[in-house]
Coordinates of C-alpha atoms and ligand atoms in Angstrom, one line a residue:
M1 CA -103.5 121.6 103.8
T2 CA -101.9 120.3 107.0
E3 CA -100.3 122.8 109.2
H4 CA -96.5 122.6 109.5
I5 CA -95.5 122.3 113.1
P6 CA -91.8 122.9 113.6
Q7 CA -90.1 120.3 115.7
T8 CA -86.8 120.3 117.6
M9 CA -84.3 117.8 116.4
G10 CA -84.9 115.6 119.5
Q11 CA -88.6 115.5 118.7
Q12 CA -87.9 114.5 115.2
F13 CA -86.3 111.4 116.6
G14 CA -89.2 110.7 118.8
R15 CA -87.9 112.0 122.1
R16 CA -87.3 115.1 124.1
S17 CA -84.1 117.0 123.3
W18 CA -81.1 116.7 125.5
A19 CA -79.2 119.8 126.4
E20 CA -75.8 120.6 127.7
P21 CA -75.7 121.1 131.5
W22 CA -73.5 124.2 131.2
K23 CA -73.3 127.5 129.4
I24 CA -70.4 129.1 127.5
K25 CA -68.3 131.8 129.1
M26 CA -65.2 131.9 126.9
V27 CA -64.9 131.2 123.2
E28 CA -62.0 130.5 120.8
P29 CA -62.7 131.9 117.3
L30 CA -62.5 129.4 114.4
R31 CA -60.8 130.1 111.2
M32 CA -62.6 129.4 107.9
N33 CA -60.4 128.8 104.8
T34 CA -60.9 128.2 101.1
R35 CA -60.8 125.1 99.0
E36 CA -57.5 126.2 97.5
D37 CA -56.0 126.7 101.0
R38 CA -57.1 123.2 102.0
A39 CA -55.8 121.6 98.8
R40 CA -52.4 123.1 99.5
A41 CA -52.5 122.2 103.2
A42 CA -53.6 118.6 102.5
A43 CA -50.8 118.0 100.0
E44 CA -48.2 119.5 102.4
A45 CA -49.5 117.1 105.1
G46 CA -49.1 114.1 102.8
Y47 CA -52.9 113.6 103.0
N48 CA -52.5 112.6 106.6
T49 CA -54.8 114.6 108.9
F50 CA -52.3 114.1 111.8
L51 CA -49.8 116.2 109.8
L52 CA -52.1 119.2 109.3
R53 CA -51.5 122.3 111.3
S54 CA -54.5 122.9 113.5
E55 CA -54.6 126.5 112.1
D56 CA -55.6 125.0 108.8
V57 CA -58.6 123.1 110.4
Y58 CA -62.1 124.4 110.7
I59 CA -63.9 121.8 112.9
D60 CA -61.4 119.5 114.6
L61 CA -62.8 116.0 115.0
L62 CA -59.4 114.3 114.9
T63 CA -59.7 113.0 118.4
D64 CA -61.5 113.5 121.7
S65 CA -58.2 113.1 123.5
G66 CA -57.1 116.1 125.4
T67 CA -59.3 118.3 123.3
S68 CA -62.2 118.7 125.7
A69 CA -63.1 122.0 127.4
M70 CA -62.4 122.3 131.1
S71 CA -64.9 123.8 133.4
D72 CA -64.4 127.1 135.4
R73 CA -63.9 124.8 138.5
Q74 CA -61.1 122.9 136.8
W75 CA -59.4 126.1 135.7
A76 CA -59.7 127.4 139.3
G77 CA -58.1 124.1 140.4
M78 CA -55.2 124.8 138.1
M79 CA -54.4 127.8 140.2
T80 CA -54.1 125.7 143.3
G81 CA -51.3 123.6 141.8
D82 CA -48.8 122.5 144.4
E83 CA -45.7 122.2 142.3
A84 CA -43.6 120.4 144.9
Y85 CA -41.4 117.6 143.5
A86 CA -42.7 115.2 146.1
G87 CA -45.9 114.7 147.9
S88 CA -48.0 117.4 146.1
R89 CA -51.4 117.8 147.7
N90 CA -52.9 117.6 144.2
F91 CA -51.7 114.0 143.9
Y92 CA -53.6 113.1 147.1
N93 CA -56.7 114.7 145.7
L94 CA -56.3 112.7 142.5
E95 CA -55.6 109.5 144.4
N96 CA -58.8 110.1 146.5
A97 CA -60.9 110.8 143.4
I98 CA -59.7 107.5 141.7
Q99 CA -60.2 105.5 144.8
T100 CA -63.7 106.9 145.3
Y101 CA -65.1 106.7 141.8
Y102 CA -63.1 103.8 140.2
G103 CA -62.6 101.9 143.5
Y104 CA -59.0 100.7 143.1
K105 CA -56.6 100.7 146.1
H106 CA -53.3 101.8 144.8
V107 CA -52.7 104.7 142.3
V108 CA -49.8 105.5 140.1
P109 CA -50.0 108.8 138.0
T110 CA -48.7 108.8 134.5
H111 CA -48.3 111.6 131.9
Q112 CA -51.0 110.0 129.7
G113 CA -52.6 106.6 128.8
R114 CA -49.7 105.1 126.9
G115 CA -47.3 105.8 129.8
A116 CA -49.6 103.6 132.0
E117 CA -49.8 101.0 129.2
H118 CA -46.0 100.8 129.1
L119 CA -45.7 100.2 132.8
I120 CA -48.5 97.6 133.1
S121 CA -47.3 95.8 130.0
Q122 CA -43.7 95.6 131.2
A123 CA -44.8 94.6 134.7
A124 CA -47.5 92.0 133.9
I125 CA -46.4 90.3 130.6
K126 CA -43.7 87.7 130.3
P127 CA -42.3 87.2 126.8
G128 CA -44.3 84.7 124.8
Q129 CA -47.5 85.1 126.9
F130 CA -50.8 85.8 125.3
V131 CA -52.9 88.9 126.0
P132 CA -56.5 88.4 125.0
G133 CA -58.4 91.7 124.5
N134 CA -61.8 92.9 123.2
M135 CA -60.3 94.2 119.9
Y136 CA -57.0 95.9 119.8
F137 CA -56.1 99.5 120.4
T138 CA -53.1 100.9 118.6
T139 CA -50.9 102.0 121.5
T140 CA -52.2 99.3 123.9
R141 CA -51.3 96.5 121.5
L142 CA -47.9 98.0 120.6
H143 CA -46.9 98.2 124.3
Q144 CA -48.1 94.6 124.8
E145 CA -46.0 93.4 121.8
M146 CA -43.0 95.4 122.9
A147 CA -43.1 93.6 126.2
G148 CA -43.1 90.3 124.3
G149 CA -46.8 89.6 124.5
I150 CA -49.0 88.2 121.8
F151 CA -52.3 89.9 121.4
V152 CA -55.4 87.8 120.7
D153 CA -58.7 89.4 119.7
V154 CA -61.5 87.8 121.7
I155 CA -64.3 90.3 121.0
I156 CA -67.6 88.9 119.9
D157 CA -67.7 88.4 116.1
E158 CA -70.6 90.9 115.7
A159 CA -68.2 93.7 116.5
H160 CA -66.5 93.3 113.2
D161 CA -69.7 93.9 111.3
P162 CA -70.4 97.6 111.0
T163 CA -74.2 97.1 110.4
F164 CA -75.0 94.5 113.0
L165 CA -77.2 95.9 115.8
H166 CA -76.1 94.6 119.1
P167 CA -76.5 96.6 122.4
F168 CA -73.1 95.5 123.7
K169 CA -70.9 95.1 120.7
G170 CA -67.8 95.5 122.9
N171 CA -68.4 92.3 124.8
I172 CA -65.8 89.5 125.1
D173 CA -66.7 86.2 123.6
L174 CA -66.0 83.9 126.6
D175 CA -65.8 80.8 124.3
K176 CA -62.8 82.4 122.6
V177 CA -61.2 82.9 126.0
K178 CA -62.0 79.4 127.1
A179 CA -60.6 78.0 123.8
L180 CA -57.3 79.9 124.3
I181 CA -57.1 78.6 127.9
D182 CA -57.7 75.0 126.7
R183 CA -55.2 75.3 123.9
E184 CA -52.4 77.2 125.7
G185 CA -53.0 76.8 129.4
A186 CA -53.9 79.6 131.9
G187 CA -50.2 80.1 132.7
K188 CA -49.6 81.3 129.2
I189 CA -52.1 84.2 129.6
A190 CA -50.6 87.3 131.0
Y191 CA -54.0 88.9 131.7
I192 CA -57.3 89.9 130.0
S193 CA -57.0 93.3 128.4
L194 CA -60.6 94.6 128.7
A195 CA -61.6 98.0 127.3
G196 CA -64.8 99.8 127.9
T197 CA -65.9 101.3 125.5
V198 CA -64.1 99.7 122.6
N199 CA -62.6 102.5 120.5
M200 CA -61.7 100.6 117.4
A201 CA -65.1 98.9 117.2
G202 CA -66.8 102.3 117.1
G203 CA -67.0 103.2 120.8
Q204 CA -69.1 100.1 121.6
P205 CA -69.8 99.2 125.2
V206 CA -69.3 96.1 127.3
S207 CA -72.2 94.9 129.5
M208 CA -72.1 94.3 133.2
A209 CA -73.2 90.7 132.7
N210 CA -70.2 90.2 130.4
V211 CA -67.7 91.5 132.8
K212 CA -69.3 89.5 135.6
A213 CA -69.1 86.3 133.6
L214 CA -65.5 87.1 132.6
R215 CA -64.6 87.5 136.3
S216 CA -66.0 84.1 137.2
L217 CA -64.2 82.4 134.3
C218 CA -60.9 84.1 135.2
D219 CA -61.3 83.2 138.9
Q220 CA -61.6 79.6 137.9
H221 CA -58.2 79.8 136.2
G222 CA -56.4 82.4 138.3
I223 CA -56.2 85.0 135.5
K224 CA -56.2 88.8 136.2
I225 CA -58.4 91.3 134.3
Y226 CA -57.0 94.8 133.7
L227 CA -59.3 97.4 132.4
D228 CA -58.6 100.2 129.9
A229 CA -60.9 102.6 131.7
T230 CA -60.3 105.5 129.2
R231 CA -64.0 105.7 128.2
M232 CA -65.5 103.6 131.0
V233 CA -67.8 106.4 132.1
E234 CA -69.4 106.5 128.7
N235 CA -69.6 102.7 128.9
A236 CA -71.6 103.1 132.1
L237 CA -74.2 105.2 130.3
F238 CA -74.9 102.4 127.9
I239 CA -75.3 100.0 130.8
Q240 CA -77.8 102.4 132.4
E241 CA -79.7 102.7 129.1
R242 CA -79.6 99.2 127.9
E243 CA -79.1 96.6 130.6
E244 CA -81.9 95.4 132.7
G245 CA -81.8 96.5 136.3
Y246 CA -79.6 99.6 135.8
A247 CA -82.1 102.2 134.6
D248 CA -82.2 103.9 138.0
T249 CA -78.6 103.3 139.0
P250 CA -76.4 106.5 138.8
I251 CA -73.5 106.4 136.4
A252 CA -71.0 106.7 139.3
A253 CA -72.4 103.5 140.9
I254 CA -72.3 101.6 137.7
L255 CA -68.7 102.7 137.1
H256 CA -67.7 101.6 140.6
E257 CA -69.5 98.2 140.3
F258 CA -67.9 97.5 136.8
C259 CA -64.4 98.3 138.0
G260 CA -65.0 96.0 141.0
Y261 CA -65.0 93.0 138.7
T262 CA -61.5 93.9 137.5
D263 CA -58.0 93.8 139.2
G264 CA -56.8 97.1 138.1
A265 CA -57.1 99.7 135.3
W266 CA -55.2 102.2 133.2
M267 CA -56.5 105.4 132.0
S268 CA -56.0 108.1 129.4
A269 CA -57.6 110.8 131.5
K270 CA -57.5 113.0 128.3
K271 CA -60.9 111.5 127.4
D272 CA -63.6 110.8 130.0
S273 CA -61.9 112.9 132.7
L274 CA -62.1 116.2 130.8
V275 CA -58.4 117.2 130.9
N276 CA -55.9 118.2 128.3
I277 CA -53.2 115.9 129.7
G278 CA -52.9 113.1 132.2
G279 CA -53.3 109.4 132.9
W280 CA -53.0 106.9 135.7
L281 CA -52.7 103.2 136.5
A282 CA -54.4 101.7 139.6
V283 CA -54.3 98.2 141.0
N284 CA -55.5 96.3 144.0
D285 CA -52.5 94.0 144.4
W286 CA -49.7 95.5 146.6
D287 CA -46.8 93.6 145.0
L288 CA -47.7 94.7 141.5
F289 CA -48.2 98.2 142.8
E290 CA -44.7 98.1 144.3
E291 CA -43.3 97.1 141.0
L292 CA -45.2 99.8 139.1
R293 CA -44.3 102.5 141.6
N294 CA -40.7 101.5 141.2
M295 CA -40.9 101.6 137.4
V296 CA -42.7 105.0 137.2
V297 CA -39.7 106.8 138.6
V298 CA -37.6 105.4 135.7
F299 CA -40.0 106.3 132.9
E300 CA -42.4 109.0 134.0
G301 CA -41.4 110.9 137.2
L302 CA -41.8 110.5 140.9
H303 CA -44.7 108.3 142.0
T304 CA -46.6 111.4 143.3
Y305 CA -46.5 113.2 140.0
G306 CA -45.8 110.7 137.2
G307 CA -44.8 113.3 134.6
L308 CA -47.6 115.7 135.5
A309 CA -47.6 119.2 137.0
G310 CA -49.5 119.5 140.3
R311 CA -52.0 121.7 138.5
D312 CA -52.7 119.0 135.9
M313 CA -53.4 116.5 138.7
E314 CA -55.8 118.9 140.3
A315 CA -57.7 119.5 137.1
M316 CA -57.9 115.7 136.7
A317 CA -59.2 115.2 140.2
I318 CA -62.0 117.7 139.6
G319 CA -62.6 116.4 136.1
I320 CA -63.2 112.9 137.4
V321 CA -66.0 114.2 139.7
E322 CA -67.6 116.2 136.8
S323 CA -67.3 113.3 134.4
V324 CA -69.5 110.9 136.4
Q325 CA -72.5 113.3 136.6
D326 CA -75.4 111.7 134.8
D327 CA -76.6 114.8 133.0
H328 CA -73.0 115.4 131.7
V329 CA -72.7 111.9 130.3
R330 CA -76.1 112.0 128.8
S331 CA -75.5 115.2 126.9
R332 CA -72.1 114.1 125.8
V333 CA -73.3 110.9 124.3
G334 CA -76.5 112.6 123.2
Q335 CA -74.5 115.0 121.0
V336 CA -72.7 112.1 119.3
R337 CA -76.0 110.3 118.8
Y338 CA -77.6 113.4 117.3
L339 CA -74.9 113.5 114.6
G340 CA -75.3 109.7 114.1
E341 CA -79.1 109.9 113.8
L342 CA -78.8 112.7 111.2
L343 CA -76.3 110.7 109.1
T344 CA -78.4 107.5 109.4
D345 CA -81.5 109.4 108.3
W346 CA -79.6 110.5 105.2
G347 CA -78.5 107.0 104.3
I348 CA -74.8 107.4 105.1
P349 CA -73.0 104.2 106.0
I350 CA -71.8 104.4 109.6
V351 CA -71.1 101.9 112.3
Q352 CA -74.3 100.9 114.1
P353 CA -75.3 101.3 116.8
V354 CA -73.8 104.7 117.3
G355 CA -71.1 104.5 120.1
G356 CA -70.0 106.8 122.9
H357 CA -67.4 109.2 121.6
A358 CA -67.5 109.3 117.8
I359 CA -69.2 108.5 114.6
F360 CA -67.3 106.0 112.5
L361 CA -68.0 106.3 108.8
D362 CA -67.8 103.0 107.0
A363 CA -65.2 103.7 104.3
K364 CA -65.9 100.4 102.6
G365 CA -69.5 101.5 102.3
F366 CA -68.4 104.8 100.8
Y367 CA -65.9 103.4 98.4
P368 CA -66.7 99.8 97.4
H369 CA -64.6 100.3 94.2
L370 CA -61.4 100.9 96.2
Q371 CA -59.1 98.0 97.4
Q372 CA -58.1 98.2 101.0
T373 CA -54.5 98.8 99.9
A374 CA -55.7 102.1 98.3
F375 CA -56.5 103.2 101.9
P376 CA -60.2 103.9 101.7
A377 CA -60.6 105.4 105.2
Q378 CA -57.5 107.6 104.8
T379 CA -58.9 108.7 101.4
L380 CA -62.2 109.6 103.1
A381 CA -60.5 111.6 105.8
A382 CA -58.6 113.5 103.1
E383 CA -61.8 114.1 101.1
L384 CA -63.7 115.4 104.1
Y385 CA -60.9 117.9 104.9
L386 CA -60.8 119.1 101.3
D387 CA -64.6 119.6 101.2
S388 CA -65.0 121.6 104.4
G389 CA -61.9 121.8 106.6
I390 CA -63.3 119.2 109.0
R391 CA -60.5 117.0 110.4
S392 CA -61.2 113.3 111.0
M393 CA -59.0 110.3 111.5
E394 CA -58.3 107.0 109.8
R395 CA -59.2 103.9 111.7
G396 CA -58.6 101.1 109.2
I397 CA -55.6 99.4 107.5
V398 CA -53.2 102.3 108.2
S399 CA -54.0 102.3 112.0
A400 CA -53.8 98.5 112.1
G401 CA -50.2 98.5 111.1
R402 CA -48.1 95.4 110.3
N403 CA -47.8 92.0 111.8
P404 CA -44.4 92.2 113.7
K405 CA -43.5 88.6 112.6
T406 CA -44.5 88.5 108.9
G407 CA -44.2 92.2 108.2
D408 CA -47.5 92.1 106.2
H409 CA -50.2 94.7 106.7
Y410 CA -52.9 93.6 109.1
Y411 CA -56.2 93.7 107.1
P412 CA -58.8 94.7 109.6
K413 CA -62.4 93.9 108.7
L414 CA -63.4 97.4 109.8
E415 CA -62.2 100.2 107.5
L416 CA -63.4 103.3 109.2
T417 CA -63.0 107.1 109.3
R418 CA -63.6 108.5 112.8
L419 CA -65.4 111.8 113.5
T420 CA -64.5 112.2 117.1
I421 CA -66.4 114.7 119.2
P422 CA -64.5 116.5 121.9
R423 CA -66.4 117.0 125.1
R424 CA -68.1 120.3 125.8
V425 CA -66.5 122.0 122.7
Y426 CA -68.8 122.1 119.7
T427 CA -72.5 123.0 119.3
Q428 CA -75.4 121.3 117.5
A429 CA -74.9 123.7 114.6
H430 CA -71.4 122.5 114.2
M431 CA -72.8 118.9 114.1
D432 CA -75.1 120.1 111.3
V433 CA -72.1 121.5 109.3
V434 CA -70.3 118.2 109.7
A435 CA -73.3 116.2 108.5
E436 CA -73.7 118.4 105.5
S437 CA -70.0 117.9 104.5
V438 CA -70.2 114.1 105.0
K439 CA -73.2 114.1 102.7
A440 CA -71.4 116.1 100.1
V441 CA -68.4 113.7 100.1
Y442 CA -70.8 110.7 100.0
D443 CA -72.5 112.2 97.0
G444 CA -69.2 112.5 95.2
R445 CA -67.9 109.1 96.3
E446 CA -67.6 107.6 92.8
Q447 CA -64.8 110.1 91.9
A448 CA -62.5 109.0 94.7
R449 CA -59.4 107.2 93.4
G450 CA -57.5 106.3 96.7
L451 CA -54.0 107.0 98.0
Q452 CA -50.6 105.3 98.0
M453 CA -48.3 105.4 101.0
V454 CA -45.0 107.0 100.2
Y455 CA -43.5 107.2 103.7
E456 CA -44.1 104.7 106.4
P457 CA -42.7 105.1 110.0
R458 CA -41.7 102.0 112.0
Y459 CA -44.1 102.4 114.9
L460 CA -47.8 103.6 115.0
R461 CA -47.5 104.5 111.3
F462 CA -50.9 106.3 111.2
F463 CA -49.5 109.2 113.1
Q464 CA -46.8 110.2 110.6
A465 CA -47.2 108.2 107.3
R466 CA -47.4 110.3 104.1
F467 CA -49.5 109.6 101.1
E468 CA -50.0 110.7 97.5
R469 CA -53.2 110.7 95.5
L470 CA -53.6 107.9 93.0
Ligands
LIG501 C1 -59.0 103.2 124.3 C2 -57.7 103.9 124.4 N1 -56.7 103.4 125.2 C3 -55.5 104.0 125.3 C4 -55.2 105.2 124.7 C5 -53.9 105.9 124.9 O1 -53.9 107.0 125.6 P1 -53.0 108.3 125.4 O2 -53.4 108.8 124.1 O3 -53.4 109.2 126.5 O4 -51.6 107.9 125.5 C6 -56.2 105.8 123.9 C7 -56.0 107.1 123.3 O5 -56.3 107.4 122.2 C8 -57.5 105.1 123.8 O6 -58.5 105.6 123.0

């Protein structure tokens, strides 16, 4: 008989375990509920996880946006909020952190990412111009369209295949950009909308080589590159792990170098920067900055607070410094990977390779018998909630919305349900519970009948749409 030697989960996957570089000093109790409670709550919420009350949720993986745990230092920073209307010292701390770690010259604070998207879209897009991007993001594309822009997806084709293994599935296909320039002319391109990592593709990264090549192409044609830096720190970890020459480069240096190939960035600080609210926009060009600084007072607040309290800017400034520490990023992405490896081991169809912030379940793989118009990913999110009280999010046909010209649904190739892991919030045991519930729903997949949409809002319908079971 061979002796059974217990192994840690890390060892089971052939490596040493990662561990969080912190310990817990305050906890928030979770509420367990029954299947009957959940059936009632799901029906009341129109089978849309955005419409559930958080009190009815057990493990909340709706989003990693604004849901992370702040550190004791960030909370201490909140107490040093300078709530002056103008010139708060916390703004200057934030400006300094952005200039130091992201490297841009001029900073405009905003209340969150979409506030920044609004400003950059209005300032940098002329009606009728094209905005090529590495896959769309919901709020980003909507702001570009509302400014009169026409979004063009220029991500590599592999990104649309959930099973294709590519180390940098967020990369831009330069041939697609060149073809657009040849067809329309560089003057018809507002800017390149580059995101690192790519949320809708499964949190997939962009390589340094790709952004460098993009920079040189854009320089030939006088085209600007603006970066959605929302999860760029996580992107930097993938460069460190996967790209030749970066294994010994700290995350902070990789981040700084990558941003250096772009002309500016916007940020939802609610993700990488470990805060519950906040965002910013930063550019190198003075004239564009002048325009943005002028617009921010109309839509957000004065240019030294942008819709934020001083304390929020302080928490963000400290969060930026914490977010670029190598051991933090490694454990954050390591936890996501842990869940992904468990599910992969159990034969559950998920987007591969596992990305930075979430596990994306492949709803078409769960429910091959459902048409996309029966909303497979929305169905899967509802089933997971009913099974265990875990809240996930649809990232498929509902999120894709409708073509503003034709009014038809967009039919994205990827029909995904996202299990998004907040930073520094849940434990490995929580990840095990999530995996067990996903497995139970997968085992019962043949019973799923799908949903029909009974209420559809005009904008960003995934937030408020209502459904009934078929
Ligand atoms: C990639 C990306 N860009 C932009 C945003 C918009 O940011 P916010 O939610 O702070 O408005 C998000 C948020 O989900 C995002 O994931």
